[in-house]
């Protein structure tokens, strides 16, 4: 059978398991697509074609012997190049890290997908050291939006947005410190899951900000996202922040939909006045989920400011030696931010950690009344590549640090979020998305609600043109 | 942001302390981000957290 590159990963895996296609045919299809399309999208920084084909042949050989295959049999995936891939240099979007030796072992999350018989296609482009919301990178070139290559993918998991949005990898893995899964999901029109802080192990990934870094999957539909998430779960002692919790599968809960969930829309800091596409997306989702109230998330602005300072100071301290020795080898767009972060008073950082705790307590009180909160993912659809400023509440502000206005307060306190594309709300052929947010450890609720919106036809990953 | 916040003063005082070289090419960008950070710090300072020192994380001793 011919393989549809936009088919759900679960259908591709079923076709491989049932012998209707082979892992080699699927892998070859995606490698051919990368060769044809990636010169425009610039999603990949390294394609591991030999490894992918070897893995695919091994899967087909096991099938020929009658051995059982995993839930992602023959499904290609790709990873943001801050997760280690054996034999690949983990650049983290930088020039400096290119001088490091290739990774000797896959990141834990990569190992878990491979254990399910997924096929690693390669490493994905990203903003330098993950300090980015745009998808631009002076060393590797900008990632380009699959719906219009003149526009941004968003970042810093830019390659994930381009690859999964453009049909170059059904599943991808990225990271989110302040919005780097949710922003590309919104701008590229795909689903992304930022789990609870501490849920998925970051072992053998390159850090940005230890206090706030999350890893998570991207997919083109909720079933694939939930399946990937289920396979990725489980404690690993290699990440000191990883919670020692049992695996809590969600795939079997998706049919519950949004039934019984108490839903509210976030206002206040999340107000979308003057942001037509974001407002439409929130409104459509709120109606579909029966949200009747708009509430404030108390402390959101202060919590967002705390995340800003924690990120700025912690990441700058991490890169201090590189900033001293090789400042001119940084991307200028990140270098100046890191330099500023290094100079900030320690008291601001300590106070930010106090405020983060205070804000988390206030948010917990909200979740005693509501199970699910709706907020925009981004203030607008994808800006044009090269755009430096944007209009926000009547003011012109710098785009790069401000594009996470709506995502940063949520990751600040580690809440689980499913970023859901609502293409009908987009503009000019560009999609936009919303955040579905729940209390810590309730990924089941955000994915159930996302599945409901998908079943209703409101949330889906649009096909790119051509 | 405090009205008297002087980003250039912060650069001049702290860059040398940390062994960082911030040339004329970088200074405008660093000033911009310092001012933004100062705005964020003002929001954080204004949060009514009370006279406590409860941080967002707790240290866990590592057993052998």
Coordinates of C-alpha atoms in Angstrom, one line a residue:
Chain A
X1 CA 0.0 0.0 0.0
X2 CA 1.1 3.6 -0.5
X3 CA 1.8 5.5 2.7
X4 CA 0.2 8.9 3.4
X5 CA 2.9 11.0 5.2
X6 CA 0.1 12.8 7.0
X7 CA -1.6 9.7 8.2
X8 CA -1.7 9.1 12.0
X9 CA 1.4 7.4 13.4
X10 CA -0.9 4.7 14.8
X11 CA -2.2 3.9 11.4
X12 CA 1.3 3.7 9.9
X13 CA 2.4 1.4 12.8
X14 CA -0.7 -0.8 12.3
X15 CA 0.1 -1.1 8.6
X16 CA 3.6 -2.1 9.4
X17 CA 2.5 -4.6 12.1
X18 CA -0.1 -6.1 9.7
X19 CA 2.3 -6.4 6.8
X20 CA 0.4 -3.9 4.6
X21 CA 3.6 -1.9 4.3
X22 CA 7.1 -2.1 5.6
X23 CA 9.2 0.0 7.9
X24 CA 11.7 0.4 5.1
X25 CA 9.0 1.8 2.7
X26 CA 7.8 4.2 5.3
X27 CA 11.3 5.4 6.2
X28 CA 12.2 5.8 2.6
X29 CA 9.1 7.9 2.0
X30 CA 10.0 10.3 4.8
X31 CA 13.7 10.5 3.8
X32 CA 12.6 11.3 0.2
X33 CA 10.3 14.0 1.5
X34 CA 13.0 15.5 3.6
X35 CA 15.3 15.6 0.6
X36 CA 12.6 17.3 -1.5
X37 CA 11.1 19.7 1.0
X38 CA 13.6 20.4 3.7
X39 CA 15.8 22.7 1.6
X40 CA 12.8 25.1 1.9
X41 CA 11.7 24.4 5.5
X42 CA 15.2 24.0 7.0
X43 CA 13.8 21.8 9.8
X44 CA 16.6 19.3 10.0
X45 CA 20.2 20.1 10.9
X46 CA 21.3 16.4 10.6
X47 CA 19.4 13.6 8.9
X48 CA 20.4 10.2 10.3
X49 CA 19.5 8.3 7.1
X50 CA 21.8 5.3 7.5
X51 CA 20.7 4.8 11.1
X52 CA 17.0 5.2 10.1
X53 CA 17.3 2.7 7.3
X54 CA 19.2 0.2 9.5
X55 CA 16.5 0.5 12.2
X56 CA 13.7 0.0 9.6
X57 CA 15.4 -3.1 8.1
X58 CA 15.7 -4.5 11.6
X59 CA 12.0 -4.0 12.3
X60 CA 11.0 -5.6 9.0
X61 CA 13.4 -8.5 9.7
X62 CA 11.7 -9.1 13.1
X63 CA 8.3 -8.9 11.4
X64 CA 9.4 -11.5 8.9
X65 CA 10.4 -13.8 11.8
X66 CA 6.9 -13.4 13.3
X67 CA 8.1 -11.4 16.3
X68 CA 5.7 -8.9 17.8
X69 CA 6.3 -5.2 16.9
X70 CA 5.9 -2.2 19.2
X71 CA 3.1 0.4 19.2
X72 CA 5.2 2.8 17.0
X73 CA 6.4 0.1 14.6
X74 CA 8.2 1.8 11.7
X75 CA 7.0 5.3 12.6
X76 CA 9.6 7.9 11.9
X77 CA 10.3 10.6 14.5
X78 CA 12.9 13.4 14.9
X79 CA 14.2 15.3 17.8
X80 CA 15.2 18.9 18.7
X81 CA 18.9 18.9 18.6
X82 CA 19.2 19.3 22.4
X83 CA 18.2 15.7 23.0
X84 CA 21.2 13.4 22.5
X85 CA 21.1 11.1 19.4
X86 CA 23.9 8.6 19.4
X87 CA 26.6 9.5 16.9
X88 CA 25.2 13.1 16.4
X89 CA 26.7 16.2 18.0
X90 CA 24.2 17.9 20.3
X91 CA 24.6 21.4 19.0
X92 CA 21.7 22.9 20.9
X93 CA 21.4 25.4 18.0
X94 CA 24.8 26.9 18.7
X95 CA 28.1 27.2 16.9
X96 CA 30.2 26.6 20.0
X97 CA 28.7 23.1 20.8
X98 CA 29.5 21.9 17.3
X99 CA 33.0 21.3 18.6
X100 CA 31.7 18.8 21.1
X101 CA 32.1 15.0 20.5
X102 CA 29.1 13.2 19.1
X103 CA 26.7 11.8 21.7
X104 CA 27.6 8.3 22.8
X105 CA 24.1 7.3 23.9
X106 CA 20.5 8.4 23.0
X107 CA 18.6 10.6 25.4
X108 CA 16.2 8.6 27.6
X109 CA 13.1 9.8 25.8
X110 CA 14.7 8.8 22.4
X111 CA 15.5 5.4 23.8
X112 CA 11.9 5.0 24.9
X113 CA 10.5 5.8 21.4
X114 CA 13.0 3.4 19.8
X115 CA 12.0 0.7 22.3
X116 CA 8.5 1.1 20.8
X117 CA 10.0 0.5 17.4
X118 CA 9.9 4.1 16.2
X119 CA 12.6 5.1 13.7
X120 CA 14.9 8.1 14.4
X121 CA 15.2 10.3 11.3
X122 CA 17.5 12.9 12.7
X123 CA 18.2 16.1 14.6
X124 CA 16.1 19.3 14.3
X125 CA 16.9 22.9 14.0
X126 CA 16.3 25.1 17.0
X127 CA 16.9 28.6 18.5
X128 CA 20.4 28.9 20.0
X129 CA 20.6 27.3 23.4
X130 CA 16.7 27.3 23.3
X131 CA 16.5 31.1 24.1
X132 CA 14.1 31.9 21.4
X133 CA 10.5 32.2 20.3
X134 CA 11.0 32.9 16.6
X135 CA 12.7 29.9 14.9
X136 CA 15.5 32.1 13.7
X137 CA 19.1 31.0 14.0
X138 CA 22.1 32.8 12.6
X139 CA 24.3 29.7 12.4
X140 CA 21.8 27.3 10.7
X141 CA 19.4 29.7 9.1
X142 CA 15.7 30.3 10.0
X143 CA 13.3 27.4 10.2
X144 CA 10.4 28.2 7.8
X145 CA 6.7 27.8 8.4
X146 CA 5.2 24.9 6.4
X147 CA 2.1 27.0 5.7
X148 CA 4.1 29.9 4.3
X149 CA 7.8 29.8 4.2
X150 CA 8.1 33.6 4.5
X151 CA 6.8 33.3 8.1
X152 CA 8.3 32.1 11.3
X153 CA 7.8 28.6 12.8
X154 CA 8.1 30.0 16.3
X155 CA 10.7 28.6 18.7
X156 CA 12.7 27.4 20.2
X157 CA 11.5 24.0 19.1
X158 CA 11.3 25.4 15.6
X159 CA 12.4 22.3 13.7
X160 CA 9.7 20.3 15.5
X161 CA 7.1 22.7 14.2
X162 CA 8.4 22.7 10.7
X163 CA 9.0 18.9 10.5
X164 CA 5.7 17.7 12.1
X165 CA 3.7 20.5 10.5
X166 CA 5.2 19.9 7.1
X167 CA 4.8 16.1 7.0
X168 CA 8.6 15.4 7.5
X169 CA 8.1 13.5 10.9
X170 CA 4.8 12.3 12.3
X171 CA 6.1 12.7 15.8
X172 CA 8.8 14.9 17.1
X173 CA 10.3 15.7 20.5
X174 CA 11.1 19.2 21.8
X175 CA 11.6 21.2 24.9
X176 CA 9.6 24.0 26.5
X177 CA 11.0 26.3 29.2
X178 CA 8.7 29.3 28.6
X179 CA 6.7 28.3 25.6
X180 CA 9.0 26.5 23.2
X181 CA 6.6 23.6 22.5
X182 CA 3.4 25.7 22.6
X183 CA 4.5 28.6 20.4
X184 CA 5.7 26.4 17.4
X185 CA 2.5 24.3 17.8
X186 CA 0.4 27.4 17.5
X187 CA 2.3 28.9 14.6
X188 CA 2.7 25.6 12.6
X189 CA -0.8 24.2 13.4
X190 CA 0.0 21.0 15.2
X191 CA -0.6 19.5 18.7
X192 CA 2.0 19.8 21.4
X193 CA 2.1 18.5 25.0
X194 CA 4.1 20.3 27.6
X195 CA 3.7 17.9 30.5
X196 CA 3.8 18.8 34.2
X197 CA 7.3 19.9 35.3
X198 CA 9.1 16.8 36.4
X199 CA 6.9 14.3 34.6
X200 CA 9.3 13.3 31.7
X201 CA 13.0 12.8 32.4
X202 CA 15.5 15.2 30.7
X203 CA 18.3 12.7 31.0
X204 CA 21.0 13.3 28.3
X205 CA 19.5 16.5 27.0
X206 CA 21.3 19.8 26.9
X207 CA 19.8 22.2 29.5
X208 CA 18.6 25.8 29.1
X209 CA 17.2 26.6 32.5
X210 CA 17.1 23.6 35.0
X211 CA 14.3 25.2 37.1
X212 CA 11.9 25.5 34.2
X213 CA 13.0 23.0 31.4
X214 CA 10.3 20.5 30.3
X215 CA 10.5 18.0 27.4
X216 CA 7.5 16.8 25.4
X217 CA 6.1 15.5 22.2
X218 CA 4.5 17.0 19.1
X219 CA 2.1 15.2 16.8
X220 CA -0.6 15.9 14.1
X221 CA -3.4 14.4 16.1
X222 CA -4.3 13.8 19.8
X223 CA -4.2 10.0 19.6
X224 CA -0.6 10.1 18.4
X225 CA 0.3 12.7 21.0
X226 CA -1.2 10.7 23.8
X227 CA 0.4 7.5 22.6
X228 CA 3.8 9.1 22.4
X229 CA 3.3 10.6 25.9
X230 CA 2.3 7.3 27.4
X231 CA 5.5 5.7 25.9
X232 CA 7.7 8.5 27.2
X233 CA 6.5 8.3 30.8
X234 CA 8.4 6.8 33.7
X235 CA 10.9 7.9 36.3
X236 CA 14.6 8.1 35.5
X237 CA 17.2 8.9 38.2
X238 CA 19.4 10.7 35.7
X239 CA 17.2 13.8 36.0
X240 CA 17.2 15.1 39.5
X241 CA 13.9 17.0 38.8
X242 CA 12.1 13.9 37.5
X243 CA 9.3 12.9 39.9
X244 CA 9.2 9.4 41.0
X245 CA 5.6 8.7 40.0
X246 CA 4.0 5.7 38.4
X247 CA 3.3 5.8 34.7
X248 CA -0.3 7.1 34.3
X249 CA -1.4 6.2 30.7
X250 CA -3.9 8.6 29.1
X251 CA -4.6 7.0 25.7
X252 CA -7.4 4.8 27.1
X253 CA -9.0 7.9 28.7
X254 CA -9.4 9.9 25.5
X255 CA -12.9 8.6 24.8
X256 CA -14.1 10.2 28.0
X257 CA -13.8 13.5 26.2
X258 CA -14.6 16.7 28.1
X259 CA -17.5 15.3 29.9
X260 CA -17.7 16.5 33.5
X261 CA -14.8 18.9 33.2
X262 CA -15.4 22.3 34.8
X263 CA -13.9 24.7 32.3
X264 CA -13.1 28.4 32.5
X265 CA -11.4 31.0 30.1
X266 CA -8.5 33.0 31.5
X267 CA -8.8 36.7 31.3
X268 CA -6.7 39.5 32.9
X269 CA -3.1 38.8 31.9
X270 CA -4.5 36.6 29.1
X271 CA -6.9 39.1 27.7
X272 CA -6.9 39.0 23.9
X273 CA -8.1 42.6 23.2
X274 CA -6.7 43.7 19.9
X275 CA -5.6 40.2 19.0
X276 CA -8.3 39.1 16.6
X277 CA -7.0 35.6 15.7
X278 CA -6.1 34.7 19.2
X279 CA -9.5 35.9 20.5
X280 CA -11.4 33.9 17.8
X281 CA -9.5 30.8 18.7
X282 CA -10.2 31.1 22.4
X283 CA -13.8 31.9 21.8
X284 CA -14.4 28.9 19.5
X285 CA -12.7 26.5 22.0
X286 CA -14.6 28.0 24.9
X287 CA -17.9 27.5 23.2
X288 CA -17.1 24.0 22.2
X289 CA -16.1 23.1 25.8
X290 CA -19.0 24.9 27.4
X291 CA -16.9 27.4 29.3
X292 CA -19.2 30.0 30.8
X293 CA -16.9 32.0 33.0
X294 CA -13.9 34.1 32.4
X295 CA -11.6 34.2 35.4
X296 CA -8.3 35.6 36.5
X297 CA -5.3 33.5 37.3
X298 CA -4.1 35.5 40.3
X299 CA -0.4 36.3 40.2
X300 CA 0.0 35.4 36.5
X301 CA 1.8 38.6 35.6
X302 CA 4.1 38.4 38.6
X303 CA 4.7 34.7 38.0
X304 CA 5.5 35.4 34.4
X305 CA 8.0 38.0 35.5
X306 CA 9.5 35.5 37.9
X307 CA 10.0 33.0 35.1
X308 CA 11.6 35.7 33.0
X309 CA 14.2 36.5 35.7
X310 CA 14.8 32.9 36.6
X311 CA 15.4 32.0 33.0
X312 CA 17.6 35.0 32.4
X313 CA 19.8 34.6 35.4
X314 CA 20.1 30.8 35.5
X315 CA 20.8 30.4 31.8
X316 CA 23.4 33.2 31.9
X317 CA 25.2 31.6 34.8
X318 CA 25.2 28.3 32.9
X319 CA 26.8 29.9 29.9
X320 CA 29.1 32.3 31.8
X321 CA 32.4 30.7 30.8
X322 CA 31.3 30.6 27.1
X323 CA 30.2 34.2 27.4
X324 CA 33.6 35.1 28.8
X325 CA 35.7 33.2 26.3
X326 CA 33.7 33.3 23.1
X327 CA 31.0 35.9 23.1
X328 CA 31.3 36.6 19.4
X329 CA 30.5 32.9 18.6
X330 CA 27.0 33.3 20.0
X331 CA 24.0 34.3 17.9
X332 CA 23.8 38.0 18.5
X333 CA 20.1 37.6 19.2
X334 CA 20.8 35.4 22.3
X335 CA 24.2 36.8 23.3
X336 CA 22.9 40.1 24.4
X337 CA 20.1 38.5 26.5
X338 CA 22.6 36.1 28.2
X339 CA 25.0 39.0 28.9
X340 CA 22.2 41.0 30.5
X341 CA 21.1 38.0 32.6
X342 CA 24.6 37.5 33.9
X343 CA 24.6 41.1 35.3
X344 CA 21.4 41.0 37.2
X345 CA 21.4 41.3 41.0
X346 CA 21.1 38.0 42.9
X347 CA 18.3 39.4 45.0
X348 CA 16.1 39.6 41.9
X349 CA 16.6 35.9 41.3
X350 CA 15.9 34.9 44.9
X351 CA 12.8 37.0 45.0
X352 CA 11.7 35.4 41.7
X353 CA 11.9 32.0 43.2
X354 CA 9.8 33.2 46.2
X355 CA 7.2 34.7 43.9
X356 CA 7.1 31.5 41.8
X357 CA 6.1 29.5 45.0
X358 CA 3.5 32.2 46.0
X359 CA 2.0 32.1 42.5
X360 CA 1.8 28.3 42.4
X361 CA -0.2 28.4 45.7
X362 CA -2.6 30.9 44.2
X363 CA -3.1 28.8 41.0
X364 CA -3.7 25.7 43.1
X365 CA -6.7 27.4 44.6
X366 CA -8.1 28.1 41.2
X367 CA -7.9 24.4 40.3
X368 CA -10.1 23.6 43.3
X369 CA -12.9 25.2 41.4
X370 CA -12.0 24.4 37.8
X371 CA -10.5 21.3 36.0
X372 CA -9.5 23.0 32.8
X373 CA -8.4 26.5 31.8
X374 CA -8.3 27.9 28.3
X375 CA -5.8 30.6 27.2
X376 CA -4.4 31.7 23.9
X377 CA -1.0 30.1 22.9
X378 CA 0.3 33.1 21.0
X379 CA -0.9 36.7 20.6
X380 CA -1.0 36.3 16.8
X381 CA -0.4 34.0 13.9
X382 CA 3.2 33.5 12.6
X383 CA 5.0 36.8 12.0
X384 CA 7.2 37.2 9.0
X385 CA 10.7 36.1 9.3
X386 CA 12.9 39.0 10.3
X387 CA 10.1 40.8 12.2
X388 CA 11.6 42.4 15.3
X389 CA 8.7 44.0 17.0
X390 CA 5.0 43.5 17.5
X391 CA 2.0 45.4 18.7
X392 CA 0.7 44.3 22.1
X393 CA -2.1 46.1 23.9
X394 CA -1.4 49.3 21.8
X395 CA 2.3 49.3 22.4
X396 CA 5.2 48.3 20.1
X397 CA 7.3 45.8 22.0
X398 CA 10.3 43.6 21.0
X399 CA 8.9 40.3 19.6
X400 CA 11.7 38.0 20.7
X401 CA 11.3 38.3 24.5
X402 CA 7.6 39.1 24.5
X403 CA 6.1 36.4 22.2
X404 CA 5.7 34.1 25.2
X405 CA 3.3 36.5 27.0
X406 CA 0.6 33.8 27.3
X407 CA 2.8 30.7 27.6
X408 CA 5.4 31.9 30.1
X409 CA 3.0 32.2 33.1
X410 CA 1.8 28.6 32.7
X411 CA 5.2 26.9 32.5
X412 CA 6.4 29.1 35.3
X413 CA 4.6 26.8 37.7
X414 CA 4.9 23.6 35.7
X415 CA 1.3 23.1 34.8
X416 CA 0.5 20.5 32.1
X417 CA -0.7 22.0 28.8
X418 CA -1.9 20.6 25.5
X419 CA -1.4 23.2 22.7
X420 CA -4.3 22.7 20.3
X421 CA -4.4 24.1 16.7
X422 CA -7.6 25.9 15.8
X423 CA -7.0 26.6 12.1
X424 CA -10.4 28.1 11.5
X425 CA -9.4 31.0 13.7
X426 CA -6.2 31.7 11.7
X427 CA -5.5 34.5 9.2
X428 CA -3.9 34.5 5.7
X429 CA -3.6 30.7 5.6
X430 CA -1.7 30.7 8.8
X431 CA -3.0 28.7 11.8
X432 CA -3.1 29.6 15.5
X433 CA -3.7 27.6 18.7
X434 CA -4.9 27.7 22.2
X435 CA -3.6 26.2 25.5
X436 CA -5.7 23.7 27.4
X437 CA -4.3 23.9 31.0
X438 CA -4.9 21.6 34.0
X439 CA -3.6 21.2 37.6
X440 CA -0.2 19.5 38.0
X441 CA -0.2 15.8 37.0
X442 CA -3.6 16.0 35.2
X443 CA -2.3 15.5 31.6
X444 CA -5.3 13.3 31.2
X445 CA -7.7 16.3 31.4
X446 CA -5.9 18.4 28.8
X447 CA -5.6 15.5 26.4
X448 CA -9.3 14.4 26.9
X449 CA -10.4 17.9 26.1
X450 CA -8.1 18.1 23.1
X451 CA -9.5 14.8 21.9
X452 CA -13.1 16.2 22.2
X453 CA -12.2 19.3 20.2
X454 CA -10.7 17.1 17.6
X455 CA -13.7 14.9 17.4
X456 CA -15.9 18.0 17.1
X457 CA -13.8 19.0 14.1
X458 CA -12.6 22.2 15.6
X459 CA -9.0 21.3 16.4
X460 CA -6.9 19.7 13.7
X461 CA -3.6 20.0 12.0
X462 CA -4.1 21.6 8.6
X463 CA -2.3 20.2 5.6
X464 CA 0.4 22.5 4.3
X465 CA -0.2 23.8 0.7
X466 CA 1.2 21.9 -2.2
Chain B
X1 CA 11.2 49.7 36.4
X2 CA 12.6 52.2 38.9
X3 CA 12.8 55.7 37.3
X4 CA 16.5 55.9 38.2
X5 CA 17.4 52.5 36.8
X6 CA 20.7 53.0 35.0
X7 CA 21.5 50.0 32.7
X8 CA 24.9 51.5 31.7
X9 CA 25.9 51.7 35.4
X10 CA 25.0 48.0 35.9
X11 CA 27.1 47.1 32.9
X12 CA 30.0 49.1 34.0
X13 CA 29.9 47.8 37.6
X14 CA 29.2 44.1 37.0
X15 CA 30.8 43.2 33.7
X16 CA 34.3 43.7 35.0
X17 CA 33.4 41.8 38.2
X18 CA 32.3 38.8 36.2
X19 CA 35.1 39.0 33.6
X20 CA 32.7 39.8 30.8
X21 CA 33.6 42.1 27.9
X22 CA 30.7 44.1 26.6
X23 CA 31.8 46.2 23.6
X24 CA 30.0 49.0 21.9
X25 CA 28.4 46.6 19.5
X26 CA 26.7 44.6 22.3
X27 CA 25.9 47.4 24.7
X28 CA 22.6 48.7 23.1
X29 CA 21.2 45.1 23.1
X30 CA 22.4 44.5 26.7
X31 CA 20.9 47.8 27.8
X32 CA 17.6 46.9 26.2
X33 CA 17.4 43.5 27.9
X34 CA 18.5 44.9 31.3
X35 CA 15.7 47.4 31.1
X36 CA 13.3 44.7 30.3
X37 CA 14.6 42.6 33.2
X38 CA 14.2 45.6 35.5
X39 CA 10.6 45.9 34.5
X40 CA 10.1 42.2 35.4
X41 CA 11.9 42.7 38.7
X42 CA 9.6 45.6 39.6
X43 CA 6.6 43.3 39.1
X44 CA 8.3 40.6 41.2
X45 CA 9.2 43.1 43.9
X46 CA 5.6 44.3 44.1
X47 CA 4.1 40.8 44.7
X48 CA 2.7 40.7 48.2
X49 CA 4.5 37.6 49.4
X50 CA 5.0 38.8 53.0
X51 CA 8.1 38.5 55.1
X52 CA 8.9 34.9 54.3
X53 CA 11.7 33.1 52.6
X54 CA 9.9 30.1 51.1
X55 CA 11.5 29.3 47.9
X56 CA 10.1 27.2 45.0
X57 CA 12.4 24.3 45.6
X58 CA 13.8 22.4 48.6
X59 CA 17.2 20.8 48.8
X60 CA 17.3 17.1 49.2
X61 CA 20.4 15.6 50.8
X62 CA 21.9 12.9 48.6
X63 CA 22.3 9.5 50.4
X64 CA 25.4 7.4 49.4

